[in-house]
Amino acid sequence: MKRGIILLIIFIMLLAASGCSNHIELNKLGIISAVAFDLDESNQWVLTFQIIIPKSTSSKNGGGGSHSPATVFSTKGRTVLEAIQKSDLEAPRHLFFSHTQVIIISKRVAKYGINQILDAYLRSYESRETANVLISDVEAKNVLGILSPLENNPANAISNLISGQGDKQTNIIQTKLHDLISTMTNSTSSSTLPEISIVGKPEKQNSLDSLKKTRNYATMTLDRVGVFKRDKFENWLSRKESLGIPWITNQIKRTTIVFSCEGESGSEQLSSFLVEKAHTKLIPNILNGHLFMKVEIEAKGNLVETTCDLDLKKTKNLKILENNIQNQIKNDVEYSFLALKKMKADALGFGDTFHKSYPQRWKELRNNWDNEFTEISMDVKVNVTIRQTGMIDDSFSKMSGKKE
């Protein structure tokens, strides 16, 4: 009996020892929070890594500590993996990619093609498919050097900027790594990446001294949207041209619609409607060989600002405002659709929608989808409900006018 127990204990100890044979101690890992991809003049890959410094990020005093919250360094290689392996010659710790939050790709890389990057991430067991992917018009490595006074971890600043934490209002197009991979493996779909740019003097915002100032020398901002066809960059959409895409693709969570009291965008009397709930339904149809797409949008929210000279206690006046909001959303949607039609880039998922509804006909359409997409007629129906108008029924300008 004793002999059996002893043998069992030895067996368990051997199992435990074998399970830890290839482990790496936590204090020997370099935790990557962000990666930037660039190409040099000879088309060698330049990879820039942002590594968290634990003793700095653990401080509760924000970014004003005595140590930088992160360190940044770059390596070169003929392939992505070679550049990563060369990091062992510079980094004293083993690079750990499972906590990567942000991936930034330069425009030069995007025009060259990003298949090699996606291939490397798909083959790695350490890759984090929920990382946010962005594009930069300048060298991507410059973005990783910017420090934010509001975040200990610089990658958090970028991630929170795009994801809209808490009650933050955002209608920015957000692309995760798994979204990008899924879209690029679809031969009829076009991918989109939000642009991150630097405003100001970035060379002054990469030191701890910059965090001691009340005003930043440089800030990171989200601007245009980069459109890809296959794995290569096609063109930019302006901020205005991209506003309708989240509506069509059912990605609106919380955003503000600015609209005119008279229903004309040129009017000086403007109001703001806070969208708190939205849903979009796509209904494809093929009639006499022509493609139609009906876009039905439901939006509910609150009136948070107005200069309209209307009595908001009256239902008919609320209907007027709701109609003006509906027209503004419709204009944004149609503007984005026309911009994408010019590029022959289906970044709206129309191809997948027709595929699901007309699987047999899709076999013919998919071979010439770029051109078929430009021939689609889109009908937009928007239904807006103002749930609350706030604590006052009239605009303040109307109230102040009554007192004169």
Coordinates of N, CA and C in Angstrom, one line a residue, residues 165-304:
Q165 N -15.1 54.5 -24.7 CA -15.4 53.9 -23.4 C -16.5 54.6 -22.7
G166 N -17.3 53.8 -21.9 CA -18.3 54.3 -21.1 C -19.4 55.0 -21.9
D167 N -19.7 56.3 -21.6 CA -20.7 57.0 -22.3 C -20.2 57.9 -23.4
K168 N -18.9 57.6 -23.7 CA -18.3 58.4 -24.8 C -19.1 58.3 -26.1
Q169 N -19.3 59.4 -26.8 CA -20.0 59.4 -28.0 C -19.0 59.1 -29.2
T170 N -19.3 58.2 -30.0 CA -18.4 57.9 -31.1 C -19.2 57.3 -32.3
N171 N -18.9 57.7 -33.5 CA -19.4 57.1 -34.7 C -18.2 56.8 -35.6
I172 N -17.0 56.5 -34.9 CA -15.8 56.2 -35.6 C -15.9 54.7 -36.0
I173 N -15.4 54.5 -37.2 CA -15.3 53.1 -37.7 C -14.2 52.4 -37.0
Q174 N -14.5 51.3 -36.3 CA -13.6 50.5 -35.5 C -13.3 49.2 -36.2
T175 N -12.0 48.9 -36.3 CA -11.7 47.6 -37.0 C -10.7 46.8 -36.1
K176 N -11.2 45.7 -35.7 CA -10.4 44.7 -34.9 C -9.6 43.9 -35.9
L177 N -8.5 43.2 -35.4 CA -7.7 42.4 -36.2 C -8.5 41.2 -36.8
H178 N -9.4 40.6 -36.1 CA -10.2 39.5 -36.6 C -11.2 40.0 -37.7
D179 N -11.7 41.3 -37.5 CA -12.6 41.9 -38.5 C -11.8 42.1 -39.8
L180 N -10.6 42.6 -39.7 CA -9.8 42.8 -40.9 C -9.5 41.5 -41.6
I181 N -9.1 40.5 -40.9 CA -8.8 39.2 -41.5 C -10.0 38.6 -42.2
S182 N -11.2 38.7 -41.5 CA -12.4 38.2 -42.1 C -12.8 38.9 -43.4
T183 N -12.7 40.2 -43.4 CA -13.0 41.0 -44.6 C -12.1 40.8 -45.7
M184 N -10.8 40.7 -45.4 CA -9.8 40.5 -46.5 C -9.8 39.1 -47.1
T185 N -10.4 38.2 -46.4 CA -10.6 36.8 -47.0 C -11.8 36.7 -47.8
N186 N -12.6 37.8 -47.8 CA -13.8 37.9 -48.7 C -13.5 38.6 -49.9
S187 N -13.5 38.0 -51.1 CA -13.0 38.5 -52.3 C -13.9 39.7 -52.8
T188 N -15.1 39.8 -52.3 CA -16.0 40.9 -52.8 C -16.2 42.1 -51.8
S189 N -15.5 42.0 -50.7 CA -15.6 43.0 -49.6 C -14.4 43.9 -49.6
S190 N -14.6 45.1 -49.2 CA -13.5 46.1 -49.0 C -13.4 46.4 -47.6
S191 N -12.1 46.5 -47.1 CA -11.9 46.8 -45.7 C -11.7 48.3 -45.5
T192 N -11.9 48.7 -44.2 CA -11.7 50.1 -43.8 C -10.9 50.1 -42.6
L193 N -10.0 51.1 -42.5 CA -9.2 51.3 -41.2 C -9.3 52.8 -40.9
P194 N -9.5 53.1 -39.6 CA -9.5 54.5 -39.2 C -8.0 55.0 -39.2
E195 N -7.9 56.3 -39.6 CA -6.6 56.9 -39.6 C -6.3 57.6 -38.3
I196 N -5.1 57.3 -37.8 CA -4.7 58.0 -36.6 C -3.5 59.0 -37.0
S197 N -3.7 60.2 -36.6 CA -2.7 61.2 -37.0 C -2.2 62.0 -35.7
I198 N -1.2 62.7 -35.9 CA -0.6 63.5 -34.8 C -0.7 65.0 -35.2
V199 N -1.3 65.7 -34.2 CA -1.5 67.2 -34.4 C -0.5 67.9 -33.4
G200 N 0.3 68.8 -34.0 CA 1.2 69.5 -33.1 C 2.7 69.1 -33.3
K201 N 3.5 69.1 -32.3 CA 4.9 68.8 -32.4 C 5.2 67.5 -31.7
P202 N 5.2 66.4 -32.4 CA 5.4 65.1 -31.8 C 6.7 64.9 -31.1
E203 N 7.8 65.6 -31.6 CA 9.1 65.5 -31.0 C 9.2 66.0 -29.6
K204 N 8.2 66.8 -29.2 CA 8.2 67.4 -27.9 C 7.2 66.6 -26.9
Q205 N 6.5 65.7 -27.5 CA 5.5 65.0 -26.7 C 5.9 63.6 -26.4
N206 N 7.2 63.3 -26.5 CA 7.7 61.9 -26.2 C 8.6 61.8 -25.0
S207 N 8.6 62.9 -24.2 CA 9.4 62.8 -22.9 C 8.5 63.1 -21.7
L208 N 9.0 62.8 -20.5 CA 8.2 63.0 -19.3 C 8.0 64.4 -19.0
D209 N 8.9 65.3 -19.5 CA 8.8 66.7 -19.2 C 7.5 67.3 -19.9
S210 N 7.1 66.7 -21.0 CA 5.9 67.1 -21.7 C 4.6 66.9 -20.8
L211 N 4.7 65.9 -19.9 CA 3.5 65.6 -19.1 C 3.4 66.5 -17.9
K212 N 4.3 67.4 -17.7 CA 4.3 68.4 -16.6 C 3.6 69.7 -17.1
K213 N 3.3 69.7 -18.4 CA 2.7 70.9 -19.0 C 1.1 70.8 -18.9
T214 N 0.5 72.0 -18.8 CA -1.0 71.9 -18.8 C -1.5 71.8 -20.2
R215 N -0.8 72.1 -21.2 CA -1.2 71.9 -22.6 C -0.2 70.9 -23.3
N216 N -0.7 70.0 -24.1 CA 0.1 69.0 -24.8 C 0.8 69.7 -26.0
Y217 N 2.0 69.3 -26.2 CA 2.7 69.8 -27.5 C 2.1 69.1 -28.7
A218 N 1.6 67.9 -28.5 CA 1.0 67.1 -29.6 C -0.1 66.2 -29.1
T219 N -1.1 65.9 -29.9 CA -2.1 65.0 -29.5 C -2.4 64.0 -30.7
M220 N -2.9 62.9 -30.3 CA -3.3 61.9 -31.3 C -4.8 62.1 -31.6
T221 N -5.1 62.0 -32.9 CA -6.5 62.3 -33.2 C -6.9 61.3 -34.3
L222 N -8.2 61.0 -34.4 CA -8.8 60.1 -35.4 C -9.4 61.0 -36.5
D223 N -9.0 60.7 -37.7 CA -9.4 61.6 -38.8 C -10.2 60.9 -39.9
R224 N -9.5 60.6 -41.0 CA -10.1 60.0 -42.2 C -10.2 58.5 -42.0
V225 N -10.7 57.9 -43.1 CA -10.8 56.4 -43.1 C -10.1 55.9 -44.3
G226 N -9.2 54.9 -44.2 CA -8.5 54.3 -45.3 C -9.3 53.2 -45.8
V227 N -9.5 53.1 -47.1 CA -10.3 52.1 -47.8 C -9.3 51.1 -48.5
F228 N -9.5 49.8 -48.3 CA -8.6 48.8 -48.9 C -9.4 48.0 -49.9
K229 N -8.8 47.7 -51.0 CA -9.3 46.7 -52.0 C -8.3 45.5 -52.0
R230 N -8.8 44.4 -51.7 CA -8.0 43.2 -51.4 C -7.1 43.6 -50.2
D231 N -5.8 43.4 -50.4 CA -4.9 43.7 -49.2 C -4.2 45.0 -49.3
K232 N -4.5 45.9 -50.3 CA -3.8 47.1 -50.6 C -4.7 48.3 -50.4
F233 N -4.1 49.4 -50.0 CA -4.7 50.7 -49.8 C -5.2 51.2 -51.1
E234 N -6.5 51.7 -51.1 CA -7.1 52.2 -52.3 C -7.1 53.8 -52.3
N235 N -7.8 54.3 -51.2 CA -7.9 55.8 -51.1 C -8.4 56.1 -49.8
W236 N -8.5 57.4 -49.5 CA -9.1 57.9 -48.3 C -10.5 58.3 -48.4
L237 N -11.3 58.2 -47.4 CA -12.6 58.8 -47.2 C -12.4 59.9 -46.2
S238 N -13.0 61.1 -46.5 CA -12.9 62.2 -45.6 C -13.8 61.9 -44.4
R239 N -13.7 62.7 -43.4 CA -14.5 62.4 -42.2 C -16.0 62.5 -42.5
K240 N -16.4 63.4 -43.4 CA -17.8 63.6 -43.8 C -18.2 62.4 -44.6
E241 N -17.3 61.9 -45.5 CA -17.7 60.8 -46.4 C -17.8 59.5 -45.6
S242 N -17.3 59.4 -44.4 CA -17.3 58.1 -43.6 C -18.4 58.1 -42.6
L243 N -19.1 59.2 -42.4 CA -20.1 59.3 -41.3 C -21.3 58.3 -41.5
G244 N -21.6 58.0 -42.7 CA -22.8 57.1 -43.0 C -22.5 55.6 -42.9
I245 N -21.2 55.3 -42.9 CA -20.8 53.8 -42.9 C -21.3 53.1 -41.6
P246 N -21.0 53.7 -40.4 CA -21.5 53.0 -39.2 C -23.0 52.8 -39.2
W247 N -23.7 53.8 -39.8 CA -25.2 53.6 -39.8 C -25.6 52.4 -40.7
I248 N -25.0 52.3 -41.9 CA -25.4 51.2 -42.8 C -25.0 49.9 -42.2
T249 N -23.8 49.8 -41.6 CA -23.3 48.5 -41.1 C -23.7 48.2 -39.7
N250 N -24.7 49.0 -39.2 CA -25.3 48.7 -37.9 C -24.2 48.8 -36.7
Q251 N -23.3 49.8 -36.8 CA -22.3 49.9 -35.7 C -22.5 51.1 -34.8
I252 N -23.6 51.8 -35.0 CA -23.8 53.0 -34.2 C -24.2 52.6 -32.8
K253 N -23.5 53.1 -31.8 CA -23.9 52.9 -30.4 C -24.4 54.2 -29.8
R254 N -23.6 55.2 -29.9 CA -24.0 56.5 -29.2 C -23.3 57.6 -30.0
T255 N -24.1 58.5 -30.5 CA -23.5 59.6 -31.3 C -24.4 60.8 -31.3
T256 N -23.9 61.9 -31.8 CA -24.6 63.2 -31.8 C -24.9 63.6 -33.3
I257 N -26.1 63.9 -33.6 CA -26.5 64.4 -34.9 C -26.8 65.9 -34.8
V258 N -26.1 66.6 -35.6 CA -26.3 68.1 -35.7 C -27.2 68.3 -36.9
F259 N -28.3 69.0 -36.6 CA -29.3 69.3 -37.7 C -29.8 70.7 -37.6
S260 N -30.4 71.1 -38.7 CA -30.9 72.5 -38.8 C -32.4 72.5 -38.4
C261 N -32.8 73.6 -37.8 CA -34.2 73.8 -37.4 C -35.1 73.8 -38.6
E262 N -34.6 74.4 -39.7 CA -35.4 74.5 -40.9 C -35.3 73.3 -41.9
G263 N -34.4 72.4 -41.5 CA -34.2 71.3 -42.3 C -33.2 71.5 -43.4
E264 N -32.5 72.7 -43.4 CA -31.5 73.0 -44.4 C -30.1 73.1 -43.7
S265 N -29.2 72.4 -44.2 CA -27.8 72.3 -43.6 C -27.2 73.7 -43.5
G266 N -27.6 74.6 -44.4 CA -26.9 75.9 -44.4 C -27.5 76.9 -43.3
S267 N -28.5 76.5 -42.6 CA -29.2 77.3 -41.6 C -28.2 77.6 -40.5
E268 N -28.3 78.8 -39.9 CA -27.5 79.1 -38.7 C -28.1 78.6 -37.4
Q269 N -29.4 78.3 -37.5 CA -30.1 77.7 -36.3 C -29.9 76.2 -36.3
L270 N -29.0 75.7 -35.4 CA -28.6 74.3 -35.3 C -29.0 73.7 -34.0
S271 N -29.3 72.4 -34.0 CA -29.7 71.7 -32.8 C -28.9 70.4 -32.8
S272 N -28.9 69.7 -31.6 CA -28.1 68.5 -31.4 C -29.0 67.4 -30.9
F273 N -29.0 66.3 -31.5 CA -29.8 65.1 -31.1 C -28.8 64.0 -30.7
L274 N -28.9 63.5 -29.4 CA -28.0 62.4 -28.9 C -28.7 61.1 -29.2
V275 N -28.1 60.3 -30.1 CA -28.6 59.0 -30.4 C -28.1 58.0 -29.3
E276 N -29.1 57.4 -28.6 CA -28.7 56.4 -27.6 C -29.0 55.0 -27.9
K277 N -29.8 54.8 -29.0 CA -30.1 53.4 -29.4 C -30.4 53.5 -30.9
A278 N -29.8 52.6 -31.7 CA -30.0 52.6 -33.1 C -29.9 51.1 -33.7
H279 N -30.6 50.9 -34.7 CA -30.6 49.6 -35.4 C -30.8 49.8 -36.9
T280 N -30.1 49.0 -37.7 CA -30.2 49.1 -39.1 C -30.5 47.7 -39.7
K281 N -31.4 47.7 -40.7 CA -31.8 46.5 -41.3 C -31.6 46.6 -42.8
L282 N -30.8 45.7 -43.5 CA -30.6 45.8 -44.9 C -31.5 44.7 -45.6
I283 N -32.3 45.2 -46.6 CA -33.2 44.4 -47.3 C -32.9 44.4 -48.8
P284 N -32.2 43.4 -49.4 CA -31.8 43.4 -50.8 C -33.0 42.9 -51.7
N285 N -32.9 43.3 -52.9 CA -34.0 42.9 -53.8 C -33.4 43.0 -55.3
I286 N -33.8 42.0 -56.1 CA -33.4 42.0 -57.5 C -34.7 42.0 -58.3
L287 N -34.8 43.1 -59.1 CA -36.0 43.3 -59.9 C -35.6 43.6 -61.4
N288 N -36.0 42.7 -62.3 CA -35.7 42.8 -63.7 C -34.2 43.0 -63.9
G289 N -33.5 42.2 -63.1 CA -32.0 42.2 -63.3 C -31.3 43.3 -62.6
H290 N -32.0 44.2 -62.0 CA -31.4 45.4 -61.3 C -31.4 45.1 -59.8
L291 N -30.3 45.6 -59.2 CA -30.1 45.4 -57.8 C -30.6 46.6 -57.0
F292 N -31.3 46.3 -55.9 CA -31.9 47.3 -55.0 C -31.5 47.0 -53.6
M293 N -31.2 48.0 -52.8 CA -30.9 47.8 -51.4 C -31.7 48.8 -50.6
K294 N -32.6 48.2 -49.8 CA -33.4 49.1 -48.9 C -32.7 49.1 -47.5
V295 N -32.4 50.3 -47.0 CA -31.8 50.5 -45.7 C -32.8 51.1 -44.7
E296 N -33.2 50.3 -43.7 CA -34.1 50.8 -42.7 C -33.4 51.1 -41.4
I297 N -33.5 52.3 -41.0 CA -32.7 52.8 -39.8 C -33.7 53.2 -38.7
E298 N -33.6 52.7 -37.5 CA -34.3 53.1 -36.4 C -33.4 53.8 -35.4
A299 N -33.7 55.0 -34.9 CA -32.9 55.7 -34.0 C -33.7 56.4 -32.9
K300 N -33.3 56.2 -31.7 CA -34.0 56.8 -30.5 C -32.9 57.5 -29.7
G301 N -33.4 58.7 -29.1 CA -32.5 59.4 -28.3 C -33.1 60.7 -27.7
N302 N -32.3 61.6 -27.3 CA -32.8 62.8 -26.6 C -32.3 64.1 -27.4
L303 N -33.1 65.1 -27.3 CA -32.8 66.4 -27.8 C -31.9 67.1 -26.7
V304 N -30.7 67.3 -26.9 CA -29.8 67.9 -25.9 C -29.4 69.3 -26.1

